[in-house]
Amino acid sequence: MINTPAEKVITSKKEFDEIFGTAAHMGENGMPTAIDFSKEQVIAIMLPVTNTSTEIFPVKIVRANPDDAEFYYKIKSGEKLSYDIKPRLLLIISKEYKIIHFNKED
């Protein structure tokens, strides 16, 4: 369970399954979105469990140099909920970026 905000780059199916399990994700006909870990990686923003409506928005990815990228995102909190949620943002990007720098915008 995530107790503090986490920013992570996931580079293998094994690592992905260890973090998120193998449950179906929202995709066409309920199928998980295919990730080709030989060419792609996943940027993950994972927030602690909360009972406040929370959305994570990708803002932009900027190439910092040939191997690095700057990933910018925002978090928007809303009203109190009568249940708990686990806010997550997952983006599939090319493995051409060797290093990802995370930047949370206010």
PDB file of C-alpha atoms in Angstrom:
ATOM      1  CA  MET A   1       0.000   0.000   0.000  1.00  0.00           C
ATOM      2  CA  ILE A   2       1.251   3.464  -0.879  1.00  0.00           C
ATOM      3  CA  ASN A   3       1.346   5.771   2.143  1.00  0.00           C
ATOM      4  CA  THR A   4       3.230   8.634   0.521  1.00  0.00           C
ATOM      5  CA  PRO A   5       3.096  10.004  -3.023  1.00  0.00           C
ATOM      6  CA  ALA A   6       5.247   7.979  -5.418  1.00  0.00           C
ATOM      7  CA  GLU A   7       6.659   8.840  -8.842  1.00  0.00           C
ATOM      8  CA  LYS A   8       8.017   5.823 -10.666  1.00  0.00           C
ATOM      9  CA  VAL A   9       9.242   4.659 -14.056  1.00  0.00           C
ATOM     10  CA  ILE A  10       8.341   1.012 -14.647  1.00  0.00           C
ATOM     11  CA  THR A  11      10.471  -0.740 -17.242  1.00  0.00           C
ATOM     12  CA  SER A  12       9.344  -4.397 -17.116  1.00  0.00           C
ATOM     13  CA  LYS A  13       6.148  -6.467 -17.063  1.00  0.00           C
ATOM     14  CA  LYS A  14       7.351  -8.212 -13.895  1.00  0.00           C
ATOM     15  CA  GLU A  15       7.756  -4.895 -12.075  1.00  0.00           C
ATOM     16  CA  PHE A  16       4.396  -3.642 -13.412  1.00  0.00           C
ATOM     17  CA  ASP A  17       2.575  -6.789 -12.247  1.00  0.00           C
ATOM     18  CA  GLU A  18       4.247  -6.618  -8.808  1.00  0.00           C
ATOM     19  CA  ILE A  19       2.910  -3.083  -8.307  1.00  0.00           C
ATOM     20  CA  PHE A  20      -0.505  -3.253  -9.997  1.00  0.00           C
ATOM     21  CA  GLY A  21      -1.312  -6.961 -10.286  1.00  0.00           C
ATOM     22  CA  THR A  22      -2.777  -8.474 -13.411  1.00  0.00           C
ATOM     23  CA  ALA A  23      -6.379  -7.264 -13.164  1.00  0.00           C
ATOM     24  CA  ALA A  24      -8.034  -6.071 -16.368  1.00  0.00           C
ATOM     25  CA  HIS A  25      -7.808  -2.355 -17.049  1.00  0.00           C
ATOM     26  CA  MET A  26     -10.205  -0.149 -18.918  1.00  0.00           C
ATOM     27  CA  GLY A  27      -9.478  -0.853 -22.543  1.00  0.00           C
ATOM     28  CA  GLU A  28     -11.329  -2.103 -25.563  1.00  0.00           C
ATOM     29  CA  ASN A  29     -13.721  -4.895 -24.481  1.00  0.00           C
ATOM     30  CA  GLY A  30     -12.289  -4.713 -20.947  1.00  0.00           C
ATOM     31  CA  MET A  31      -8.875  -5.910 -22.103  1.00  0.00           C
ATOM     32  CA  PRO A  32      -5.716  -4.417 -20.585  1.00  0.00           C
ATOM     33  CA  THR A  33      -3.819  -1.916 -22.701  1.00  0.00           C
ATOM     34  CA  ALA A  34      -0.898  -3.780 -24.256  1.00  0.00           C
ATOM     35  CA  ILE A  35       2.552  -2.551 -23.222  1.00  0.00           C
ATOM     36  CA  ASP A  36       5.578  -3.661 -25.211  1.00  0.00           C
ATOM     37  CA  PHE A  37       8.240  -3.404 -22.513  1.00  0.00           C
ATOM     38  CA  SER A  38      10.953  -4.057 -25.097  1.00  0.00           C
ATOM     39  CA  LYS A  39      10.189  -0.595 -26.559  1.00  0.00           C
ATOM     40  CA  GLU A  40       7.995   1.118 -23.969  1.00  0.00           C
ATOM     41  CA  GLN A  41       7.973   2.011 -20.282  1.00  0.00           C
ATOM     42  CA  VAL A  42       5.315   3.324 -17.907  1.00  0.00           C
ATOM     43  CA  ILE A  43       5.366   6.605 -16.007  1.00  0.00           C
ATOM     44  CA  ALA A  44       3.354   6.128 -12.814  1.00  0.00           C
ATOM     45  CA  ILE A  45       2.143   8.706 -10.319  1.00  0.00           C
ATOM     46  CA  MET A  46       0.608   6.958  -7.295  1.00  0.00           C
ATOM     47  CA  LEU A  47      -0.986   8.825  -4.426  1.00  0.00           C
ATOM     48  CA  PRO A  48      -2.041   7.517  -0.992  1.00  0.00           C
ATOM     49  CA  VAL A  49      -5.583   6.310  -0.359  1.00  0.00           C
ATOM     50  CA  THR A  50      -7.893   9.271   0.201  1.00  0.00           C
ATOM     51  CA  ASN A  51     -11.576  10.079   0.592  1.00  0.00           C
ATOM     52  CA  THR A  52     -11.169  13.342  -1.336  1.00  0.00           C
ATOM     53  CA  SER A  53     -11.929  13.479  -5.053  1.00  0.00           C
ATOM     54  CA  THR A  54      -8.465  13.622  -6.652  1.00  0.00           C
ATOM     55  CA  GLU A  55      -7.373  13.772 -10.285  1.00  0.00           C
ATOM     56  CA  ILE A  56      -3.843  13.661 -11.690  1.00  0.00           C
ATOM     57  CA  PHE A  57      -3.346  15.420 -15.025  1.00  0.00           C
ATOM     58  CA  PRO A  58      -0.366  15.043 -17.351  1.00  0.00           C
ATOM     59  CA  VAL A  59       0.707  18.502 -18.528  1.00  0.00           C
ATOM     60  CA  LYS A  60       3.633  17.834 -20.859  1.00  0.00           C
ATOM     61  CA  ILE A  61       6.751  15.830 -21.534  1.00  0.00           C
ATOM     62  CA  VAL A  62       9.752  17.819 -22.715  1.00  0.00           C
ATOM     63  CA  ARG A  63      12.999  16.333 -24.006  1.00  0.00           C
ATOM     64  CA  ALA A  64      15.756  17.671 -21.750  1.00  0.00           C
ATOM     65  CA  ASN A  65      18.581  16.174 -23.845  1.00  0.00           C
ATOM     66  CA  PRO A  66      18.828  13.112 -26.127  1.00  0.00           C
ATOM     67  CA  ASP A  67      18.246  10.604 -23.293  1.00  0.00           C
ATOM     68  CA  ASP A  68      16.327  12.567 -20.653  1.00  0.00           C
ATOM     69  CA  ALA A  69      12.795  13.920 -20.415  1.00  0.00           C
ATOM     70  CA  GLU A  70      11.006  16.287 -18.042  1.00  0.00           C
ATOM     71  CA  PHE A  71       7.487  15.086 -17.158  1.00  0.00           C
ATOM     72  CA  TYR A  72       5.133  17.747 -15.769  1.00  0.00           C
ATOM     73  CA  TYR A  73       1.847  16.946 -14.040  1.00  0.00           C
ATOM     74  CA  LYS A  74      -0.820  18.568 -11.842  1.00  0.00           C
ATOM     75  CA  ILE A  75      -2.977  17.238  -9.031  1.00  0.00           C
ATOM     76  CA  LYS A  76      -6.492  18.582  -8.531  1.00  0.00           C
ATOM     77  CA  SER A  77      -8.385  17.837  -5.310  1.00  0.00           C
ATOM     78  CA  GLY A  78     -12.114  18.291  -4.984  1.00  0.00           C
ATOM     79  CA  GLU A  79     -14.929  17.369  -2.675  1.00  0.00           C
ATOM     80  CA  LYS A  80     -15.010  14.861   0.147  1.00  0.00           C
ATOM     81  CA  LEU A  81     -16.252  11.417  -0.877  1.00  0.00           C
ATOM     82  CA  SER A  82     -18.178   8.766   1.077  1.00  0.00           C
ATOM     83  CA  TYR A  83     -15.616   6.143  -0.014  1.00  0.00           C
ATOM     84  CA  ASP A  84     -11.856   5.790  -0.464  1.00  0.00           C
ATOM     85  CA  ILE A  85      -9.945   5.964  -3.761  1.00  0.00           C
ATOM     86  CA  LYS A  86      -6.359   5.306  -4.848  1.00  0.00           C
ATOM     87  CA  PRO A  87      -5.465   8.115  -7.279  1.00  0.00           C
ATOM     88  CA  ARG A  88      -3.184   6.870 -10.075  1.00  0.00           C
ATOM     89  CA  LEU A  89      -1.885   8.121 -13.391  1.00  0.00           C
ATOM     90  CA  LEU A  90      -0.190   5.723 -15.801  1.00  0.00           C
ATOM     91  CA  LEU A  91       1.335   6.823 -19.112  1.00  0.00           C
ATOM     92  CA  ILE A  92       3.057   4.587 -21.629  1.00  0.00           C
ATOM     93  CA  ILE A  93       6.078   6.263 -23.231  1.00  0.00           C
ATOM     94  CA  SER A  94       9.013   5.226 -25.372  1.00  0.00           C
ATOM     95  CA  LYS A  95      12.110   3.723 -23.771  1.00  0.00           C
ATOM     96  CA  GLU A  96      14.166   6.192 -25.812  1.00  0.00           C
ATOM     97  CA  TYR A  97      14.037   8.310 -22.647  1.00  0.00           C
ATOM     98  CA  LYS A  98      16.573   6.760 -20.265  1.00  0.00           C
ATOM     99  CA  ILE A  99      15.939   9.175 -17.380  1.00  0.00           C
ATOM    100  CA  ILE A 100      12.617  10.796 -16.472  1.00  0.00           C
ATOM    101  CA  HIS A 101      12.568  13.841 -14.186  1.00  0.00           C
ATOM    102  CA  PHE A 102       9.217  14.397 -12.446  1.00  0.00           C
ATOM    103  CA  ASN A 103       7.863  17.925 -11.919  1.00  0.00           C
ATOM    104  CA  LYS A 104       4.636  18.569 -10.017  1.00  0.00           C
ATOM    105  CA  GLU A 105       3.087  21.887 -10.961  1.00  0.00           C
ATOM    106  CA  ASP A 106       0.955  23.887  -8.543  1.00  0.00           C
TER     107      ASP A 106
END
